[in-house]
Short mmCIF file of C-alpha atoms in Angstrom, two decimals:
data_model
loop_
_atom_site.label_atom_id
_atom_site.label_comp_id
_atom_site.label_asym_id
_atom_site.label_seq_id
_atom_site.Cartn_x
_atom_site.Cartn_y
_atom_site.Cartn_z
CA UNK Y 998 0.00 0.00 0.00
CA UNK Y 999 0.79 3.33 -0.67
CA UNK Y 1000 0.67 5.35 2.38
CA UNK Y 1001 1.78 8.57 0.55
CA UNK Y 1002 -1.83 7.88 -1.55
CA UNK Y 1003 -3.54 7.98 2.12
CA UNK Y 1004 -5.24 11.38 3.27
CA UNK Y 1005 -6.96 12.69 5.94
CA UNK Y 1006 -9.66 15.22 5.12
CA UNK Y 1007 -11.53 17.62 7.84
CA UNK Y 1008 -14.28 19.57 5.63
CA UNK Y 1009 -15.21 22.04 5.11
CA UNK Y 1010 -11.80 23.26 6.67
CA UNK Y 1011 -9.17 22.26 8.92
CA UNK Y 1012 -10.33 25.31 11.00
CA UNK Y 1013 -13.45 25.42 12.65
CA UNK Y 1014 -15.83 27.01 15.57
CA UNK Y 1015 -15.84 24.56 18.64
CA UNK Y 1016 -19.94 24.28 18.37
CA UNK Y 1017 -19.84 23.03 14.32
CA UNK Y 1018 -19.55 20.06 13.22
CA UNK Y 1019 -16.53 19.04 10.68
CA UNK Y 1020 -16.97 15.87 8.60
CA UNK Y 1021 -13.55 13.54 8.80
CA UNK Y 1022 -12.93 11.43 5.80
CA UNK Y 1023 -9.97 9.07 4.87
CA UNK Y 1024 -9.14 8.13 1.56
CA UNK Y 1025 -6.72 6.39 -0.34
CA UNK Y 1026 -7.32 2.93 1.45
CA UNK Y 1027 -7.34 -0.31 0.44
CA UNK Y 1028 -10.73 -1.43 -0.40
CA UNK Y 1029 -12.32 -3.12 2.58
CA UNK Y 1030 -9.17 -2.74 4.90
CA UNK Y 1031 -9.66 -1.87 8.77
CA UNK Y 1032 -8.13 1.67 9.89
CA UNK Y 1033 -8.16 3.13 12.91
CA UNK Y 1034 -9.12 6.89 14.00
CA UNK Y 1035 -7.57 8.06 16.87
CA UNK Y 1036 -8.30 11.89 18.59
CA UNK Y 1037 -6.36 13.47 21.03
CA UNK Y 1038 -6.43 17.17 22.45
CA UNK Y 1039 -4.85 18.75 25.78
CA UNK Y 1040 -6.71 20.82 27.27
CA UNK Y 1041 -5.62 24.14 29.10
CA UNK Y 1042 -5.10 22.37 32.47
CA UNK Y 1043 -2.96 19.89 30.79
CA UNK Y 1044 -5.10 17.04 30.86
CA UNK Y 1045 -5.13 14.96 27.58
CA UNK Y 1046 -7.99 13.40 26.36
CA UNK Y 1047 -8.22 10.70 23.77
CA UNK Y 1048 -10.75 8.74 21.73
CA UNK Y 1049 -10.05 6.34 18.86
CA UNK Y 1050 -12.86 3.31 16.57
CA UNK Y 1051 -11.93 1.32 14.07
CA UNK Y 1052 -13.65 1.37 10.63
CA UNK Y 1053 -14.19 -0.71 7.29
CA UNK Y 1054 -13.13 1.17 4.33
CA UNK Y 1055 -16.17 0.95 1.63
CA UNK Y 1056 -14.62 -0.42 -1.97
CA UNK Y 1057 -13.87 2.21 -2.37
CA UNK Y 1058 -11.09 2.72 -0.14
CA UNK Y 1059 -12.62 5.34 1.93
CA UNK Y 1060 -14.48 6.25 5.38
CA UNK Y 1061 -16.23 9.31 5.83
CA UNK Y 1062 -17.78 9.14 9.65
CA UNK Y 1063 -20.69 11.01 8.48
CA UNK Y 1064 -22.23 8.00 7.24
CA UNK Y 1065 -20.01 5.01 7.98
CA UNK Y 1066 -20.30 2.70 11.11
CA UNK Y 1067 -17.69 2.16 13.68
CA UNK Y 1068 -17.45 -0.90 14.07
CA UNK Y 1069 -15.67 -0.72 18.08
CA UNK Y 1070 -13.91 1.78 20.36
CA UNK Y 1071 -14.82 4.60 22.12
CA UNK Y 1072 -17.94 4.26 20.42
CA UNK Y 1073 -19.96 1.90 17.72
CA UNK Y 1074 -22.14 3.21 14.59
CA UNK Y 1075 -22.60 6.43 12.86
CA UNK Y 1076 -21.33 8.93 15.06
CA UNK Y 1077 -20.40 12.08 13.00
CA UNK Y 1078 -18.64 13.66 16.05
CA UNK Y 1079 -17.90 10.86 17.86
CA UNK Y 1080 -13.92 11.38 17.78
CA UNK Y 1081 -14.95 14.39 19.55
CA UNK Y 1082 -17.73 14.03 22.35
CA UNK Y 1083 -16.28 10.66 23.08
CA UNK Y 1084 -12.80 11.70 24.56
CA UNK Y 1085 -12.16 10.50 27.75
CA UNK Y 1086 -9.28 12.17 30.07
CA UNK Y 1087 -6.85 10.74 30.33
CA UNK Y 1088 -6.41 11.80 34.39
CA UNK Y 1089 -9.76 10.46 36.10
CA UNK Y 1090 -12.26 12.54 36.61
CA UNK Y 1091 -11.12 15.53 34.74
CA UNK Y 1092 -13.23 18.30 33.18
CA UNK Y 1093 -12.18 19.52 29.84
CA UNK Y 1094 -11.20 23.18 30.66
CA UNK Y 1095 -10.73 25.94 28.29
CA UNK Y 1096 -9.23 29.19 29.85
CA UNK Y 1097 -8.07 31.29 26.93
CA UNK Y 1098 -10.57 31.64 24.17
CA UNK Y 1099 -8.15 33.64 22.24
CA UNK Y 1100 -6.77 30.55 20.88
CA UNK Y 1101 -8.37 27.08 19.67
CA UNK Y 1102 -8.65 24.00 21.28
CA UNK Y 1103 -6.13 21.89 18.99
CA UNK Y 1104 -7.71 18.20 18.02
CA UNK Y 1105 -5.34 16.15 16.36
CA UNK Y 1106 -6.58 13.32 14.50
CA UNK Y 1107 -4.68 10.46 12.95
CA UNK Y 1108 -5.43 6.85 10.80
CA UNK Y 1109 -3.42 3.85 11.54
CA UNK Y 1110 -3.77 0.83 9.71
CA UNK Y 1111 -5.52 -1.69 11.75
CA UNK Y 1112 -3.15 -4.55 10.99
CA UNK Y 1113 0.18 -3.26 12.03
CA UNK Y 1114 -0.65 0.02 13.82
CA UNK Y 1115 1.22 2.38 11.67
CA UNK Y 1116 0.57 5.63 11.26
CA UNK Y 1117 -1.17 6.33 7.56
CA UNK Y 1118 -2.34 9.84 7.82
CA UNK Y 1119 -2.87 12.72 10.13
CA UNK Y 1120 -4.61 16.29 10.50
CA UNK Y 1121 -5.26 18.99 13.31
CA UNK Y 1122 -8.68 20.17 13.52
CA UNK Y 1123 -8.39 24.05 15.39
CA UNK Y 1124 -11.82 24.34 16.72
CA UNK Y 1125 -11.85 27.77 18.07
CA UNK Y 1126 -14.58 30.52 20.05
CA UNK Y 1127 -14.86 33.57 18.23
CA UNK Y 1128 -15.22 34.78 14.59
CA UNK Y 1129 -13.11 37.43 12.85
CA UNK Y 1130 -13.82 40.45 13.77
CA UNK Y 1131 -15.31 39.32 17.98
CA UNK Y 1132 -13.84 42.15 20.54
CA UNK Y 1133 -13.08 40.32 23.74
CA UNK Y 1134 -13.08 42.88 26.46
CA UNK Y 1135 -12.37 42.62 29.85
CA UNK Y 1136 -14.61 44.04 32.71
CA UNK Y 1137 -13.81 45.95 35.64
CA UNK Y 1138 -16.36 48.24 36.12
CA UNK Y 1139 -16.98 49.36 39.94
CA UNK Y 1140 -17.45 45.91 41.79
CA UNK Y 1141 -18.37 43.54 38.31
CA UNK Y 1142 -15.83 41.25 37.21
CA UNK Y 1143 -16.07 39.01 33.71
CA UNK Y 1144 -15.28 39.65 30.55
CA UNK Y 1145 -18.08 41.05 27.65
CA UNK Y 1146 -17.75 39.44 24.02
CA UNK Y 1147 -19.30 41.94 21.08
CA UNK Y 1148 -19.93 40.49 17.79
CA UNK Y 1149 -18.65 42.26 14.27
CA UNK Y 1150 -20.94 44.50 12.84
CA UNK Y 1151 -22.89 47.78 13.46
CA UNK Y 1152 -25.63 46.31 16.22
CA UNK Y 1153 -26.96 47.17 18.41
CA UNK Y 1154 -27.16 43.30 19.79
CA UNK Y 1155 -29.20 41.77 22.01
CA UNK Y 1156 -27.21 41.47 25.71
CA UNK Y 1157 -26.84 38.01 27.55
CA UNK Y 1158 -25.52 37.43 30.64
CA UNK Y 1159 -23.70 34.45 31.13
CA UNK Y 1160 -23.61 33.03 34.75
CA UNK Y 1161 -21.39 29.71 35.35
CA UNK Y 1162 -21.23 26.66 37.81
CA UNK Y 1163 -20.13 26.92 41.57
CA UNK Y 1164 -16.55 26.84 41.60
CA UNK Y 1165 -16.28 27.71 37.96
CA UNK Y 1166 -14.81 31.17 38.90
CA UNK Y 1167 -14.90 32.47 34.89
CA UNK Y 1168 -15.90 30.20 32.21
CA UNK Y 1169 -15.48 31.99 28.24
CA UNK Y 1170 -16.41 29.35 26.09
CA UNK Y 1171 -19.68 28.93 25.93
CA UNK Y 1172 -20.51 32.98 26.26
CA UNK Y 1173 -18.15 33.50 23.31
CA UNK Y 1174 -19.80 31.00 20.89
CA UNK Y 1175 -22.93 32.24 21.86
CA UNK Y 1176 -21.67 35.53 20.93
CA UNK Y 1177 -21.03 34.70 17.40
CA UNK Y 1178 -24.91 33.92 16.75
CA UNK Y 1179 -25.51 37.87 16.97
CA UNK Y 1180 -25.37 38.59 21.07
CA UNK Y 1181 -23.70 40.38 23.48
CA UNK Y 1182 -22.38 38.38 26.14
CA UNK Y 1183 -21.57 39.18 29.45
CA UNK Y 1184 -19.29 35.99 31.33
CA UNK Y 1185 -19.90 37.28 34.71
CA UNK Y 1186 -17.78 36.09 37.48
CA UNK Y 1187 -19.45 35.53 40.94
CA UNK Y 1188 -16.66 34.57 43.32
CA UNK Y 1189 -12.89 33.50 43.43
CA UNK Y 1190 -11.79 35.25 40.30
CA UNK Y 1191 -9.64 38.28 40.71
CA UNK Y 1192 -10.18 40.50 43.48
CA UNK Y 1193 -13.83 39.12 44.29
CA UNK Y 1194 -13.63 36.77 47.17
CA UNK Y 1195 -12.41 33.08 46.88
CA UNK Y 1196 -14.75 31.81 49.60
CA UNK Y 1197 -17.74 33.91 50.40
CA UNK Y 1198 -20.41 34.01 52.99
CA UNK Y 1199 -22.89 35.85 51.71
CA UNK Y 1200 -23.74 36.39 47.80
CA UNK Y 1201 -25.24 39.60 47.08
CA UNK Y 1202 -28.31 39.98 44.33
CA UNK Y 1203 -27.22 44.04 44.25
CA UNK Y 1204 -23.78 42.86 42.60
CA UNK Y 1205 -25.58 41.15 39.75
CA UNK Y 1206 -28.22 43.95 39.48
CA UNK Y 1207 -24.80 45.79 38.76
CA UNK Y 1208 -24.47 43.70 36.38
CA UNK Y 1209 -27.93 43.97 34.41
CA UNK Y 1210 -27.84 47.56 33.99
CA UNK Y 1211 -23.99 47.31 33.04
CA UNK Y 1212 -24.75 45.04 30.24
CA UNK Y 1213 -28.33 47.01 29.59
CA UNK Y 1214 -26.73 50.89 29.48
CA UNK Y 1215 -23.63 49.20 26.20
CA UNK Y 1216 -24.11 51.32 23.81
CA UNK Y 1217 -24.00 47.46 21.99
CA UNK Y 1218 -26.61 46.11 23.32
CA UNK Y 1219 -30.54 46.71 22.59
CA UNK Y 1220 -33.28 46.40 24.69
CA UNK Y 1221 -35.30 46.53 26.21
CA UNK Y 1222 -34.28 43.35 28.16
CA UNK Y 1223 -31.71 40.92 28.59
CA UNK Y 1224 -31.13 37.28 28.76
CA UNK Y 1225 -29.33 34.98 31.47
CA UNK Y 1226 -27.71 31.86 30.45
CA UNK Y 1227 -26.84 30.00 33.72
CA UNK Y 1228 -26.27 25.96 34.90
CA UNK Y 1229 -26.29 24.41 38.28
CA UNK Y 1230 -25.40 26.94 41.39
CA UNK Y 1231 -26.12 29.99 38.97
CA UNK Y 1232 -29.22 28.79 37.65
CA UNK Y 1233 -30.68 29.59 41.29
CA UNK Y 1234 -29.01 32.73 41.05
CA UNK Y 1235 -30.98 33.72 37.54
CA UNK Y 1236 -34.53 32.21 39.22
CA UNK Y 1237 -33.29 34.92 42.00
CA UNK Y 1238 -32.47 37.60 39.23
CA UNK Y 1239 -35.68 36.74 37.44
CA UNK Y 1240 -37.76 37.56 40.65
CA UNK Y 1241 -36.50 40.70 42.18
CA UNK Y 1242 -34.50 42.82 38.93
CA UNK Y 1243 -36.60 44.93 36.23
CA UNK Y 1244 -35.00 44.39 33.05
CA UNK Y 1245 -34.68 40.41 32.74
CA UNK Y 1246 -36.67 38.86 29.91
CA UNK Y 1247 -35.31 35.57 29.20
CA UNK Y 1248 -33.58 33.41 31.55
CA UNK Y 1249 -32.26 29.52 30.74
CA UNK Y 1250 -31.66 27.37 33.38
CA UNK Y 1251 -29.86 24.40 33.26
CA UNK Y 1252 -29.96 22.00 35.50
CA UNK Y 1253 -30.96 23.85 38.27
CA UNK Y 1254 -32.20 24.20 41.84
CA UNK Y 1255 -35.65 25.85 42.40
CA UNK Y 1256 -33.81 26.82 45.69
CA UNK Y 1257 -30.92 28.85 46.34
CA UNK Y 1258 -28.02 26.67 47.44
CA UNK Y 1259 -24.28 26.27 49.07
CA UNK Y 1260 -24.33 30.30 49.93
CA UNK Y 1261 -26.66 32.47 51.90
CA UNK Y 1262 -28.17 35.63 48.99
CA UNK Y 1263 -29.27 39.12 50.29
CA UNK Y 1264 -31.08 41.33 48.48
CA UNK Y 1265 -31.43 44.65 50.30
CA UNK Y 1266 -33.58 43.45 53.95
CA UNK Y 1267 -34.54 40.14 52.02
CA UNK Y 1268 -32.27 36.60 52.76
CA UNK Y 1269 -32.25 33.62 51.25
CA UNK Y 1270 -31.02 31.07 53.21
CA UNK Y 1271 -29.12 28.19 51.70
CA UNK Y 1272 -30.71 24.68 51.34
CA UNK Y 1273 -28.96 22.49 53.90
CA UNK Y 1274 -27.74 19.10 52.59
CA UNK Y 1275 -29.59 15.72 53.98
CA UNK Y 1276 -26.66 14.25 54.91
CA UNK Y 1277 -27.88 10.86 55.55
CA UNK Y 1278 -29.05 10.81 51.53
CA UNK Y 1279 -25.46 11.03 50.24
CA UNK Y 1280 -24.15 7.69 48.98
CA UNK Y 1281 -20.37 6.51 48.66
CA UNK Y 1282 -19.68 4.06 46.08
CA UNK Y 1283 -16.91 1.69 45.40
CA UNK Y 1284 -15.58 3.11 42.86
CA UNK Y 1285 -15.05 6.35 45.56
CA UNK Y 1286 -17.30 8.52 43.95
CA UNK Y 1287 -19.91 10.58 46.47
CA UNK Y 1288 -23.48 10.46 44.60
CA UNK Y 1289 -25.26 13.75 46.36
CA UNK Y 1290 -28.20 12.91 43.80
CA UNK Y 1291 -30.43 13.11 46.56
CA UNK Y 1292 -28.74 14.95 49.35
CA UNK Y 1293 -30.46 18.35 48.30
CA UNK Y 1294 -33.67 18.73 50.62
CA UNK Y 1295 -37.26 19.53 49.10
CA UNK Y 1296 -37.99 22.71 48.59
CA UNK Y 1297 -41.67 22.44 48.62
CA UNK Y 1298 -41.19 21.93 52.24
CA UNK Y 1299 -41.79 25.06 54.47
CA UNK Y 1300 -38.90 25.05 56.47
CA UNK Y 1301 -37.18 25.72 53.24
CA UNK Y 1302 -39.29 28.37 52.07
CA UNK Y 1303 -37.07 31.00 52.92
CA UNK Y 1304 -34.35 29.60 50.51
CA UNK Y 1305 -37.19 29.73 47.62
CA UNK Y 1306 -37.09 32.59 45.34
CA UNK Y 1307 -40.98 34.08 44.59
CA UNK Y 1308 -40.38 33.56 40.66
CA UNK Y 1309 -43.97 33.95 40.69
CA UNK Y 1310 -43.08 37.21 40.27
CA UNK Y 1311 -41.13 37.24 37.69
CA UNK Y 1312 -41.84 38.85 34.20
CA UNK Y 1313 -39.20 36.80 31.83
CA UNK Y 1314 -39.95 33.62 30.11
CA UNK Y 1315 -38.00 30.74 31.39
CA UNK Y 1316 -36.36 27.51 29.44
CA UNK Y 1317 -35.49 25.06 31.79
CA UNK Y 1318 -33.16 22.24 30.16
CA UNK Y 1319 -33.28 19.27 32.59
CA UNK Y 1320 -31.01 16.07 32.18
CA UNK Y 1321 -32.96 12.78 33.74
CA UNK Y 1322 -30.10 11.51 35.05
CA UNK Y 1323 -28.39 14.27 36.63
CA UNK Y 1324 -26.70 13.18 39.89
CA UNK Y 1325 -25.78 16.49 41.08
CA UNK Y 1326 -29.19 16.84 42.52
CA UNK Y 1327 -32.75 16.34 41.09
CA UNK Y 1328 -33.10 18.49 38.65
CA UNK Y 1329 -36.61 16.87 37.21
CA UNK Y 1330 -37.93 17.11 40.30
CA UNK Y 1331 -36.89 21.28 40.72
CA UNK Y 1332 -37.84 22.23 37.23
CA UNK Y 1333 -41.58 20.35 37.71
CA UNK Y 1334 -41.57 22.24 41.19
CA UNK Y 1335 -40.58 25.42 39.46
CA UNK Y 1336 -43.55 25.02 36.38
CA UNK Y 1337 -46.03 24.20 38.87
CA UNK Y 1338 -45.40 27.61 40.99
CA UNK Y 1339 -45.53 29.52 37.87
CA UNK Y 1340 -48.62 27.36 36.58
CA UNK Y 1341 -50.20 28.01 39.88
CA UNK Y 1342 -49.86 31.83 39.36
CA UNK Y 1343 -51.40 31.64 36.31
CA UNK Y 1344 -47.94 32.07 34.61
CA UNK Y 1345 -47.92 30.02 31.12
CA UNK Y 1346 -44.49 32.22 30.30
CA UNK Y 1347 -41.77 28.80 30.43
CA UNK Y 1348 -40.58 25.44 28.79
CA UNK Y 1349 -39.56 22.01 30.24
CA UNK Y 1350 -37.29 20.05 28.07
CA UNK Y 1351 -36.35 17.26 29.54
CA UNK Y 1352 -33.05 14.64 28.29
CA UNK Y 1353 -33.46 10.75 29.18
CA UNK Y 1354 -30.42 9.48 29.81
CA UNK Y 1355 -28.39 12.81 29.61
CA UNK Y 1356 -25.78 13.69 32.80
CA UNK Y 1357 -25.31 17.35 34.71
CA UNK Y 1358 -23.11 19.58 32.94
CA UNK Y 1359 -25.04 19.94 29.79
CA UNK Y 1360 -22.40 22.28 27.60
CA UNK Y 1361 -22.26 23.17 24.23
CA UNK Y 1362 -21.97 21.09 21.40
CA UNK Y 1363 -19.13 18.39 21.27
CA UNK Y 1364 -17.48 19.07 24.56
CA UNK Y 1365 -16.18 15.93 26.03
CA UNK Y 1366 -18.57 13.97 28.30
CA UNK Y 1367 -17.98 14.51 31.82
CA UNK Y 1368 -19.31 11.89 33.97
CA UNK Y 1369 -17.90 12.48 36.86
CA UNK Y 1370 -15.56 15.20 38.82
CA UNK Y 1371 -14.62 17.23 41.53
CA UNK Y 1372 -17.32 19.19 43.14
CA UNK Y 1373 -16.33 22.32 44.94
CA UNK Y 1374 -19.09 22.76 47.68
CA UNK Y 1375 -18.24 18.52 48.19
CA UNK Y 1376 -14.95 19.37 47.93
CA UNK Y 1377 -14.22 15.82 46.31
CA UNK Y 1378 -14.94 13.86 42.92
CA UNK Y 1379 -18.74 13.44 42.60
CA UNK Y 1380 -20.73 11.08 40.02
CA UNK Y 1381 -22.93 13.90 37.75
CA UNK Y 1382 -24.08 11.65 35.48
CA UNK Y 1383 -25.51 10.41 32.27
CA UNK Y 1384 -24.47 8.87 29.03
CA UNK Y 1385 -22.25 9.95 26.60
CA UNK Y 1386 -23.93 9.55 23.64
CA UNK Y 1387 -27.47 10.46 24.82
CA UNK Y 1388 -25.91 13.11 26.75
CA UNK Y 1389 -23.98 14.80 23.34
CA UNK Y 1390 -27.11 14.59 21.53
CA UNK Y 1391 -28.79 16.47 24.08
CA UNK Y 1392 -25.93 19.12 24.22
CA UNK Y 1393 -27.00 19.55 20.25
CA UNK Y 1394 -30.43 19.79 20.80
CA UNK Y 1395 -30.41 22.71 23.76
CA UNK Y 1396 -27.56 24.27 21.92
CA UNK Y 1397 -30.06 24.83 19.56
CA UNK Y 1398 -33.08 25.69 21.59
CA UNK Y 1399 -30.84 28.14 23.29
CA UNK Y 1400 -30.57 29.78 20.41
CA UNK Y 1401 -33.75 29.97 18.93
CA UNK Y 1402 -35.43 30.74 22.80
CA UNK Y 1403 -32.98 34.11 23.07
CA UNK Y 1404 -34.17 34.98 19.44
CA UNK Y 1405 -38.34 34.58 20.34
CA UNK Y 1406 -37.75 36.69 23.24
CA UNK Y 1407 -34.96 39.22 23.37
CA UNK Y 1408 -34.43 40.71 19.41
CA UNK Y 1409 -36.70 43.53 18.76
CA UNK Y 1410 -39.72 42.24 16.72
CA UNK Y 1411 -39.70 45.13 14.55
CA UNK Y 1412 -35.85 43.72 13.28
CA UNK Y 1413 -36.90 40.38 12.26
#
């Protein structure tokens, strides 16, 4: 065989936005011969993460992924991103993390001849964050901390905040992609990033209020509302947001707790205490994982009604993206509790989509599955979760509802 007659071909282009999907294809193969794909990327911590399947070439001597099966590996049958989603790290329990969004995430892909092992053909697929012509511009601005992405063009844009997990501190790469569909995004730190404090007692609602009407007064960004994109912790911080701050009109929430959580939240005389774990409901399992699941306590309860935020009185529509097999904490079980307060107060103004089989940290599109990993208010490795393939199709899907939700309900109608 000829390996100098053996390509590797990422289409449309080597270079790519993390969110799209490419389309690998080798060619030059002997007809009906077994190859190899391998994928490999290190991340910003330094963790690698690998995934590799072997294929049939057709007779014609190729494989495109797009439409031909893997036969074993990482994964089995048609998975068009598979040699993405299905990386595994290769340090336990590590969380693909992507600091600088100033540069791609490098993927390097190879072929290898599935009888020897040898190396046949290989590419690098840069899947990077923003598009020619993105400003990235850090935020200081009296006690706010993050960092505001502005698309190209002459706007104005609608503004979205961006609000992260607990112990996330700043997290760019899903505000920046987001950023390229036409928004202005705000990644808004909350704690243990720069100057703010690394371990709080109290969270604040009047810092993120700062926030709103920093994002709402850009001379990028159009009203008259904004949108909050949160997950996890922050998703009870936008319920919060959506109850007591003028100016909200869309708020996603991931994953979340109908009850604020880990940290005590003031809002002028008001307090909102913080959900105490039931500590006889956590489970250790053999494999030394902690499954909290179920150590969250019910919030319909009344001695937890002071940790409840009155979204009853909120004004925004909601979207609330809930994985079925989330083992951070119930997060059917908060969303249906959420619905039901706004049904009850003759609020219609929210969806439920709900993902069988899908894990906690629902991301964007073709970010690594993450299973399991350290939890900062457990201070330990924690089981979140899910499987990988039902869990990347559901990252699609809400990627895409995202998207289309922010559009119904923040661009002016009279722009469409």
């Amino acid at each position: 065989m000829a390996y100098s007659q053996i390509r590797l071909n990422i289409l449309p282009s080597i270079r790519s936005l993390f969110d799209r999907m490419v389309q690998v294809k080798v060619e030059g193969l002997a007809p009906h011969k077994s190859v190899e794909l391998r994928s490999k990327l290190v991340d910003d911590r330094g963790v690698t993460f690998r995934a590799s399947a072997v294929y049939k070439a057709d007779e014609t001597g190729q494989v495109d992924v797009c439409c031909s099966p893997a036969l074993r590996g990482s994964y089995t049958g048609v998975e068009p991103m598979g040699l993405f989603w299905a990386m595994t790290p290769d340090t336990p329990h590590s969380k693909f993390l992507k600091k600088n969004v100033l540069t791609p995430t490098r993927v390097e892909l190879e072929a290898l001849s599935g009888e020897n092992g040898e190396v046949l053909a290989s590419e690098v697929n840069e899947r990077g964050y923003m598009i020619e012509g993105m400003k990235r511009i850090p935020v200081q601005d009296g006690s706010i901390r993050g960092v505001l992405f502005v698309p190209p063009g002459n706007g104005p844009f609608p503004g979205v905040m961006d609000l992260y997990t607990f112990g996330g501190g700043l997290c760019e790469p899903r505000a920046s992609l987001l950023a390229n569909k036409g928004y202005v995004v705000l990644a808004l730190a909350y704690y243990g990033y720069q100057d703010l404090p690394k371990n709080p007692k109290t969270l604040h609602l009047e810092y993120f209020e700062e926030a709103v009407t920093y994002l709402r007064t850009r001379p990028e960004v159009s009203g008259p509302g904004i949108g909050i994109i949160s997950i996890s912790h922050s998703a009870g911080l936008a319920l919060a947001m959506s109850s007591f701050l003028p100016g909200i009109s869309a708020a996603v929430c991931i994953n979340c707790c109908n009850g604020n959580t880990v940290i005590p939240l003031h809002y002028k005389d008001i307090v909102m205490t913080s959900l105490l774990p039931v500590l006889k409901n956590i489970k250790f399992m053999e494999s030394g994982l902690v499954d909290i699941r179920d150590a969250t306590p019910d919030t319909s309860l009344e001695e937890n009604r002071a940790s409840v935020p009155p979204i009853e009185r909120a004004s925004c529509h909601f979207l609330f993206a809930v994985a079925e097999d989330d083992h951070n904490w119930n997060s059917p079980l908060f969303a249906q509790r959420a619905a039901a307060t706004l049904r009850k107060h003759g609020k219609e103004t929210f969806q439920v989509v709900m993902y069988p089989n899908a894990g906690h940290f629902l991301e964007v599109p073709h970010m690594p599955f993450c299973p399991s990993g350290f939890h900062a208010a457990v201070g330990g490795n924690v089981v979140f979760g899910g499987e990988p393939k039902a869990h990347c199709e559901a990252q699609v899907d809400l990627w895409g509802r995202v998207q289309e939700f922010f559009r119904r309900h923040l661009y002016n109608k009279s722009t469409l």
